[in-house]
Amino acid sequence: MAKVTIGDVAREAGVALGTVSNALNHPEKVKPDTLKIVNDAIRKLGYAPNQSARLLAGGTNPTFGLVVPQLNHGLSLQIASGASTEAQRQGYGLLVATANGEDALEQRYARYFMGTQMSGVLVQASHTHAYGTPTQFGHTPIAYLDMTSDAPGYFVAADSRGQGSLIADHVVSLGAHHIAVIGDAAAPQDSLRLEGIRSTMELHPEVTLTVIAEGAGNMAADGFELGMRIARMDVAERPDAIIGLTDVLATGAIAGIVEAGLAVPGDIAVAGCDGNPLAWSGTVPLTTCAPMGYEMGRRGIHHLVEQIKARKSGMRSDAADENHQELVRPFMLTRESTVGRSPVTATDTIGLNLGTFL
């Protein structure tokens, strides 16, 4: 069976080749009625554009690539959502690849996207090498997400230190006398959250701070064990508030406290830090920070478009020798785990597009 060509589509639709080309690549330039006729012809004939031939002819791929470490965390899903929405608004598509937390696979996918002449690439850095020197791939525009760095390039990250400080300040404002922080701060983001908590607590010497450096950030079972252990402590020594360095740990801690027969927040208030919607399925709604991923993905696309426009205008692209670092500031989501039954509020969200909470 002969391969369907763009000429076949033009004949079927009764339009010029240029009209079909615009319908495929610049649909906004085609009248709605004509666009429908062309799309009907494409569906009828089963036409698929030959992207390889187009690229060999020196064309560009109006698509961005996004590499994420994994899709089992709300941050990555929200990054993909924000990037997809903004890419479409800017006239681009988005393809997503999952590196399963492997640095080698992350770089392989990035190189693959470069090889297909993507218009630009976003990389959500894996925690194993975040904050290191990023890899640059030729001259294709690239931006790194969930990563801070002093190296040349474009970077967008959540203000992790600010997250910890904001949550600590909230818990102190509730009148807590003894705060326990749970979590192994091995990941750079967790370490920065702990720094933020400590900096805030230095302003409140009257409040006792205990850091329990245990619990993997993605293990609710670790949070459950720590919550139960704290709940079973003698009342005189027991913290009256817990801050989990991740929402997964905090949600697990709530379950452990309740299992031990205590109430949240009546006996122990609990808060998370990282704004991970996938961890919000517990029986007590969790106080945490607003999800940052949607806004990070959106701003990452802006950085790619900025580089593309600079090159088209003939301006020098300074990504190779200057650092462009942007932090997305945190916002509180106050819920029942710290304040009891009250309306869910997101404070001071002016200027932040939270997107969907999944």
Short mmCIF file of C-alpha atoms in Angstrom, two decimals:
data_model
loop_
_atom_site.label_atom_id
_atom_site.label_comp_id
_atom_site.label_asym_id
_atom_site.label_seq_id
_atom_site.Cartn_x
_atom_site.Cartn_y
_atom_site.Cartn_z
CA MET A 1 0.00 0.00 0.00
CA ALA A 2 1.45 3.38 -1.05
CA LYS A 3 2.40 5.83 1.69
CA VAL A 4 -0.02 8.71 2.04
CA THR A 5 1.62 12.05 1.19
CA ILE A 6 0.82 15.66 1.93
CA GLY A 7 -0.22 15.96 -1.73
CA ASP A 8 -2.85 13.24 -1.21
CA VAL A 9 -4.25 15.21 1.73
CA ALA A 10 -4.35 18.42 -0.33
CA ARG A 11 -6.24 16.68 -3.16
CA GLU A 12 -8.68 15.03 -0.75
CA ALA A 13 -9.37 18.34 1.01
CA GLY A 14 -9.39 20.37 -2.21
CA VAL A 15 -6.84 22.88 -0.93
CA ALA A 16 -3.29 23.94 -1.75
CA LEU A 17 -0.21 22.18 -0.36
CA GLY A 18 0.66 25.32 1.59
CA THR A 19 -2.72 25.22 3.31
CA VAL A 20 -2.12 21.66 4.51
CA SER A 21 1.37 22.66 5.68
CA ASN A 22 -0.07 25.54 7.68
CA ALA A 23 -2.79 23.31 9.11
CA LEU A 24 -0.08 20.97 10.40
CA ASN A 25 2.44 23.53 11.61
CA HIS A 26 0.60 26.82 12.08
CA PRO A 27 -3.11 26.00 12.54
CA GLU A 28 -3.76 29.51 13.89
CA LYS A 29 -3.14 30.80 10.33
CA VAL A 30 -5.91 28.67 8.82
CA LYS A 31 -9.61 29.52 8.83
CA PRO A 32 -11.58 27.22 11.19
CA ASP A 33 -13.75 25.78 8.40
CA THR A 34 -10.72 25.05 6.21
CA LEU A 35 -8.82 23.58 9.15
CA LYS A 36 -11.69 21.19 9.78
CA ILE A 37 -11.72 20.06 6.15
CA VAL A 38 -7.96 19.43 6.20
CA ASN A 39 -8.11 17.55 9.52
CA ASP A 40 -11.00 15.43 8.25
CA ALA A 41 -8.90 14.51 5.19
CA ILE A 42 -5.90 13.67 7.40
CA ARG A 43 -8.03 11.37 9.55
CA LYS A 44 -9.69 9.74 6.54
CA LEU A 45 -6.38 8.99 4.79
CA GLY A 46 -4.42 8.19 7.93
CA TYR A 47 -1.72 10.69 7.05
CA ALA A 48 1.29 11.08 9.39
CA PRO A 49 3.93 13.79 8.71
CA ASN A 50 7.43 12.49 7.98
CA GLN A 51 9.32 14.32 10.71
CA SER A 52 12.62 12.64 9.85
CA ALA A 53 12.53 13.96 6.30
CA ARG A 54 11.62 17.38 7.58
CA LEU A 55 14.56 17.46 9.96
CA LEU A 56 16.96 16.16 7.32
CA ALA A 57 15.85 19.04 5.11
CA GLY A 58 17.01 21.45 7.81
CA GLY A 59 13.67 21.97 9.53
CA THR A 60 13.14 22.42 13.23
CA ASN A 61 11.01 20.41 15.61
CA PRO A 62 8.43 22.72 17.25
CA THR A 63 8.49 20.57 20.37
CA PHE A 64 10.18 20.75 23.74
CA GLY A 65 11.53 17.73 25.57
CA LEU A 66 11.16 17.25 29.33
CA VAL A 67 13.21 14.71 31.29
CA VAL A 68 11.99 13.93 34.82
CA PRO A 69 13.58 11.55 37.35
CA GLN A 70 10.35 9.65 37.96
CA LEU A 71 6.58 10.08 37.99
CA ASN A 72 5.83 8.88 41.52
CA HIS A 73 6.05 12.36 43.09
CA GLY A 74 3.55 15.15 42.68
CA LEU A 75 6.33 17.63 41.92
CA SER A 76 7.30 15.89 38.67
CA LEU A 77 3.68 15.53 37.60
CA GLN A 78 3.04 19.19 38.25
CA ILE A 79 6.22 20.21 36.42
CA ALA A 80 4.95 18.26 33.41
CA SER A 81 1.52 19.89 33.72
CA GLY A 82 2.88 23.42 33.95
CA ALA A 83 5.40 22.87 31.16
CA SER A 84 2.79 21.33 28.87
CA THR A 85 0.29 24.15 29.42
CA GLU A 86 2.86 26.89 28.85
CA ALA A 87 4.47 25.14 25.87
CA GLN A 88 1.10 24.87 24.17
CA ARG A 89 0.39 28.52 24.90
CA GLN A 90 3.70 29.42 23.25
CA GLY A 91 2.93 27.27 20.18
CA TYR A 92 5.03 24.21 21.04
CA GLY A 93 4.37 20.58 21.88
CA LEU A 94 5.94 18.70 24.81
CA LEU A 95 7.35 15.17 25.04
CA VAL A 96 8.14 13.68 28.47
CA ALA A 97 10.74 11.02 29.28
CA THR A 98 11.23 9.34 32.67
CA ALA A 99 14.79 8.56 33.77
CA ASN A 100 13.84 6.37 36.77
CA GLY A 101 16.26 8.34 38.94
CA GLU A 102 19.30 7.23 36.91
CA ASP A 103 21.81 9.91 35.92
CA ALA A 104 23.00 7.98 32.86
CA LEU A 105 19.44 7.53 31.57
CA GLU A 106 18.67 11.17 32.26
CA GLN A 107 21.58 12.25 30.08
CA ARG A 108 20.74 9.69 27.40
CA TYR A 109 17.21 11.07 27.07
CA ALA A 110 18.53 14.63 26.99
CA ARG A 111 20.94 13.71 24.20
CA TYR A 112 18.14 11.93 22.34
CA PHE A 113 15.96 15.03 22.47
CA MET A 114 18.88 17.09 21.18
CA GLY A 115 19.41 14.60 18.35
CA THR A 116 15.81 14.98 17.20
CA GLN A 117 16.36 18.73 16.97
CA MET A 118 13.91 19.64 19.69
CA SER A 119 13.43 23.37 20.04
CA GLY A 120 14.61 23.11 23.63
CA VAL A 121 14.95 20.72 26.56
CA LEU A 122 13.94 20.89 30.22
CA VAL A 123 15.63 18.59 32.72
CA GLN A 124 14.35 18.04 36.25
CA ALA A 125 17.60 17.11 37.95
CA SER A 126 17.77 13.88 39.90
CA HIS A 127 18.69 14.29 43.57
CA THR A 128 21.86 12.24 43.11
CA HIS A 129 23.67 15.03 41.31
CA ALA A 130 21.50 18.09 41.88
CA TYR A 131 23.40 21.26 42.69
CA GLY A 132 26.43 19.99 40.77
CA THR A 133 27.71 21.26 37.46
CA PRO A 134 25.03 20.63 34.81
CA THR A 135 25.69 19.08 31.45
CA GLN A 136 25.29 21.29 28.39
CA PHE A 137 24.35 19.61 25.12
CA GLY A 138 25.53 21.55 22.08
CA HIS A 139 23.64 24.72 21.21
CA THR A 140 20.09 23.56 21.90
CA PRO A 141 18.36 25.74 24.53
CA ILE A 142 18.24 23.93 27.87
CA ALA A 143 16.98 24.75 31.36
CA TYR A 144 17.29 22.76 34.59
CA LEU A 145 14.42 22.47 37.06
CA ASP A 146 14.37 21.62 40.78
CA MET A 147 18.03 22.56 40.89
CA THR A 148 20.12 25.48 42.11
CA SER A 149 23.62 26.07 40.82
CA ASP A 150 26.27 28.76 40.50
CA ALA A 151 27.31 27.31 37.14
CA PRO A 152 26.49 28.99 33.81
CA GLY A 153 23.04 28.16 32.50
CA TYR A 154 19.33 28.49 33.28
CA PHE A 155 17.91 27.08 36.53
CA VAL A 156 14.49 27.16 38.22
CA ALA A 157 13.97 25.70 41.69
CA ALA A 158 11.60 25.86 44.62
CA ASP A 159 12.94 27.91 47.53
CA SER A 160 13.49 24.89 49.77
CA ARG A 161 15.13 26.91 52.54
CA GLY A 162 12.15 29.24 52.47
CA GLN A 163 9.77 26.27 52.70
CA GLY A 164 11.36 25.10 55.94
CA SER A 165 11.41 28.59 57.41
CA LEU A 166 7.77 29.23 56.51
CA ILE A 167 6.53 25.97 58.03
CA ALA A 168 8.59 26.45 61.21
CA ASP A 169 7.26 29.97 61.66
CA HIS A 170 3.69 28.68 61.26
CA VAL A 171 4.14 25.93 63.86
CA VAL A 172 5.73 28.35 66.33
CA SER A 173 2.84 30.78 65.82
CA LEU A 174 0.46 28.05 67.01
CA GLY A 175 2.15 28.11 70.42
CA ALA A 176 4.23 24.95 70.11
CA HIS A 177 6.75 24.46 72.93
CA HIS A 178 8.67 21.46 71.56
CA ILE A 179 9.04 20.78 67.82
CA ALA A 180 10.45 17.55 66.39
CA VAL A 181 11.78 17.51 62.82
CA ILE A 182 11.77 14.07 61.19
CA GLY A 183 13.62 12.95 58.07
CA ASP A 184 17.04 12.02 56.77
CA ALA A 185 18.22 15.25 55.12
CA ALA A 186 20.42 13.47 52.58
CA ALA A 187 18.75 15.06 49.54
CA PRO A 188 19.83 18.67 48.87
CA GLN A 189 16.24 19.95 49.02
CA ASP A 190 15.66 18.29 52.42
CA SER A 191 18.92 19.69 53.75
CA LEU A 192 17.91 23.20 52.71
CA ARG A 193 14.50 22.78 54.36
CA LEU A 194 16.23 21.80 57.57
CA GLU A 195 18.47 24.87 57.29
CA GLY A 196 15.37 27.04 56.95
CA ILE A 197 13.77 25.43 60.00
CA ARG A 198 16.90 25.94 62.08
CA SER A 199 17.26 29.58 61.03
CA THR A 200 13.70 30.33 62.12
CA MET A 201 14.06 28.44 65.40
CA GLU A 202 17.14 30.52 66.28
CA LEU A 203 14.70 33.42 66.64
CA HIS A 204 12.67 31.44 69.18
CA PRO A 205 15.06 30.12 71.86
CA GLU A 206 12.08 29.51 74.13
CA VAL A 207 10.94 26.65 71.86
CA THR A 208 12.77 23.31 72.04
CA LEU A 209 13.88 21.86 68.70
CA THR A 210 14.66 18.16 68.32
CA VAL A 211 15.95 16.84 64.99
CA ILE A 212 15.38 13.12 64.43
CA ALA A 213 17.55 12.46 61.37
CA GLU A 214 15.73 9.27 60.40
CA GLY A 215 13.24 8.32 57.71
CA ALA A 216 13.52 8.18 53.95
CA GLY A 217 11.63 11.04 52.37
CA ASN A 218 9.57 8.76 50.11
CA MET A 219 8.67 6.18 52.77
CA ALA A 220 5.36 6.73 54.56
CA ALA A 221 6.15 3.64 56.66
CA ASP A 222 9.17 5.46 58.13
CA GLY A 223 6.96 8.40 59.04
CA PHE A 224 4.43 6.02 60.60
CA GLU A 225 7.10 4.43 62.81
CA LEU A 226 8.49 7.80 63.88
CA GLY A 227 5.02 9.18 64.59
CA MET A 228 4.14 6.20 66.73
CA ARG A 229 7.47 6.40 68.57
CA ILE A 230 6.94 10.08 69.38
CA ALA A 231 3.33 9.50 70.43
CA ARG A 232 4.46 6.85 72.94
CA MET A 233 6.96 9.13 74.63
CA ASP A 234 6.35 10.37 78.17
CA VAL A 235 4.06 13.40 78.07
CA ALA A 236 6.66 15.60 79.74
CA GLU A 237 9.22 14.81 77.01
CA ARG A 238 6.91 14.43 74.04
CA PRO A 239 6.99 17.09 71.30
CA ASP A 240 3.71 18.88 70.73
CA ALA A 241 4.46 19.42 67.04
CA ILE A 242 6.17 17.49 64.24
CA ILE A 243 7.57 18.84 60.98
CA GLY A 244 8.27 16.26 58.28
CA LEU A 245 10.95 17.25 55.79
CA THR A 246 8.63 15.72 53.18
CA ASP A 247 4.86 15.42 53.01
CA VAL A 248 5.15 11.63 52.72
CA LEU A 249 6.89 11.45 56.11
CA ALA A 250 4.42 13.87 57.66
CA THR A 251 1.40 11.92 56.40
CA GLY A 252 2.92 8.71 57.74
CA ALA A 253 3.54 10.38 61.10
CA ILE A 254 -0.12 11.39 61.33
CA ALA A 255 -1.16 7.77 60.80
CA GLY A 256 1.33 6.59 63.45
CA ILE A 257 0.10 9.13 66.00
CA VAL A 258 -3.53 8.18 65.44
CA GLU A 259 -2.65 4.48 65.64
CA ALA A 260 -1.05 5.15 69.03
CA GLY A 261 -4.33 6.61 70.27
CA LEU A 262 -3.52 10.33 70.16
CA ALA A 263 -5.19 13.10 68.21
CA VAL A 264 -3.86 15.34 65.44
CA PRO A 265 -3.59 18.24 66.04
CA GLY A 266 -5.12 18.03 69.54
CA ASP A 267 -2.16 16.19 71.07
CA ILE A 268 0.46 16.66 68.37
CA ALA A 269 0.30 19.05 65.42
CA VAL A 270 1.91 17.82 62.18
CA ALA A 271 3.11 19.69 59.10
CA GLY A 272 4.96 18.76 55.91
CA CYS A 273 7.28 20.87 53.78
CA ASP A 274 7.42 19.97 50.12
CA GLY A 275 3.90 20.44 48.74
CA ASN A 276 3.47 16.95 47.28
CA PRO A 277 -0.20 16.40 46.33
CA LEU A 278 0.33 12.63 46.02
CA ALA A 279 0.90 12.52 49.80
CA TRP A 280 -2.34 14.23 50.73
CA SER A 281 -4.58 11.17 50.97
CA GLY A 282 -4.45 10.78 54.76
CA THR A 283 -7.46 11.05 57.06
CA VAL A 284 -6.28 14.42 58.41
CA PRO A 285 -5.64 17.08 55.73
CA LEU A 286 -1.98 18.07 55.90
CA THR A 287 -0.59 21.56 56.45
CA THR A 288 2.28 22.10 54.03
CA CYS A 289 3.54 24.43 51.31
CA ALA A 290 1.69 24.99 48.06
CA PRO A 291 2.87 22.76 45.19
CA MET A 292 5.70 24.46 43.31
CA GLY A 293 5.99 22.11 40.33
CA TYR A 294 3.40 23.73 38.04
CA GLU A 295 5.05 27.12 38.34
CA MET A 296 8.54 25.64 37.91
CA GLY A 297 7.51 23.92 34.68
CA ARG A 298 5.85 27.07 33.39
CA ARG A 299 8.87 29.26 34.11
CA GLY A 300 11.22 26.68 32.64
CA ILE A 301 9.41 26.99 29.31
CA HIS A 302 9.77 30.77 29.56
CA HIS A 303 13.55 30.36 29.82
CA LEU A 304 13.62 28.16 26.71
CA VAL A 305 11.51 30.62 24.73
CA GLU A 306 13.74 33.45 25.94
CA GLN A 307 16.82 31.68 24.56
CA ILE A 308 15.07 30.92 21.24
CA LYS A 309 13.98 34.54 20.77
CA ALA A 310 17.48 35.80 21.58
CA ARG A 311 19.01 33.55 18.91
CA LYS A 312 16.41 34.45 16.29
CA SER A 313 17.04 38.14 16.85
CA GLY A 314 20.78 37.67 16.43
CA MET A 315 21.52 38.58 20.04
CA ARG A 316 24.36 36.84 21.83
CA SER A 317 23.11 33.93 23.89
CA ASP A 318 24.82 34.32 27.24
CA ALA A 319 23.63 31.02 28.75
CA ALA A 320 27.08 29.59 28.14
CA ASP A 321 28.86 32.07 30.37
CA GLU A 322 26.29 33.55 32.78
CA ASN A 323 24.14 32.13 35.55
CA HIS A 324 20.36 32.60 35.45
CA GLN A 325 18.88 31.30 38.71
CA GLU A 326 15.21 31.70 39.60
CA LEU A 327 13.60 30.57 42.86
CA VAL A 328 9.85 30.00 43.18
CA ARG A 329 8.88 31.35 46.57
CA PRO A 330 6.84 29.16 48.92
CA PHE A 331 3.27 29.69 50.11
CA MET A 332 1.45 28.14 53.05
CA LEU A 333 -1.45 25.72 52.74
CA THR A 334 -2.90 25.71 56.26
CA ARG A 335 -4.98 22.62 56.95
CA GLU A 336 -6.45 20.56 59.78
CA SER A 337 -3.24 18.80 60.79
CA THR A 338 -2.09 21.96 62.59
CA VAL A 339 -5.17 24.14 63.16
CA GLY A 340 -8.03 21.67 63.51
CA ARG A 341 -11.21 21.92 61.51
CA SER A 342 -11.22 25.13 59.49
CA PRO A 343 -11.55 26.15 55.85
CA VAL A 344 -8.58 25.20 53.70
CA THR A 345 -6.67 28.37 52.86
CA ALA A 346 -3.74 29.26 50.64
CA THR A 347 -2.20 32.43 52.04
CA ASP A 348 -0.49 35.14 50.01
CA THR A 349 -0.77 33.41 46.65
CA ILE A 350 -0.65 36.59 44.59
CA GLY A 351 1.54 36.13 41.53
CA LEU A 352 1.78 32.34 41.79
CA ASN A 353 -0.01 30.07 39.36
CA LEU A 354 -0.64 26.92 41.40
CA GLY A 355 -2.27 25.13 38.50
CA THR A 356 -4.11 21.99 39.54
CA PHE A 357 -3.46 20.14 42.79
CA LEU A 358 -3.99 16.87 40.89
#
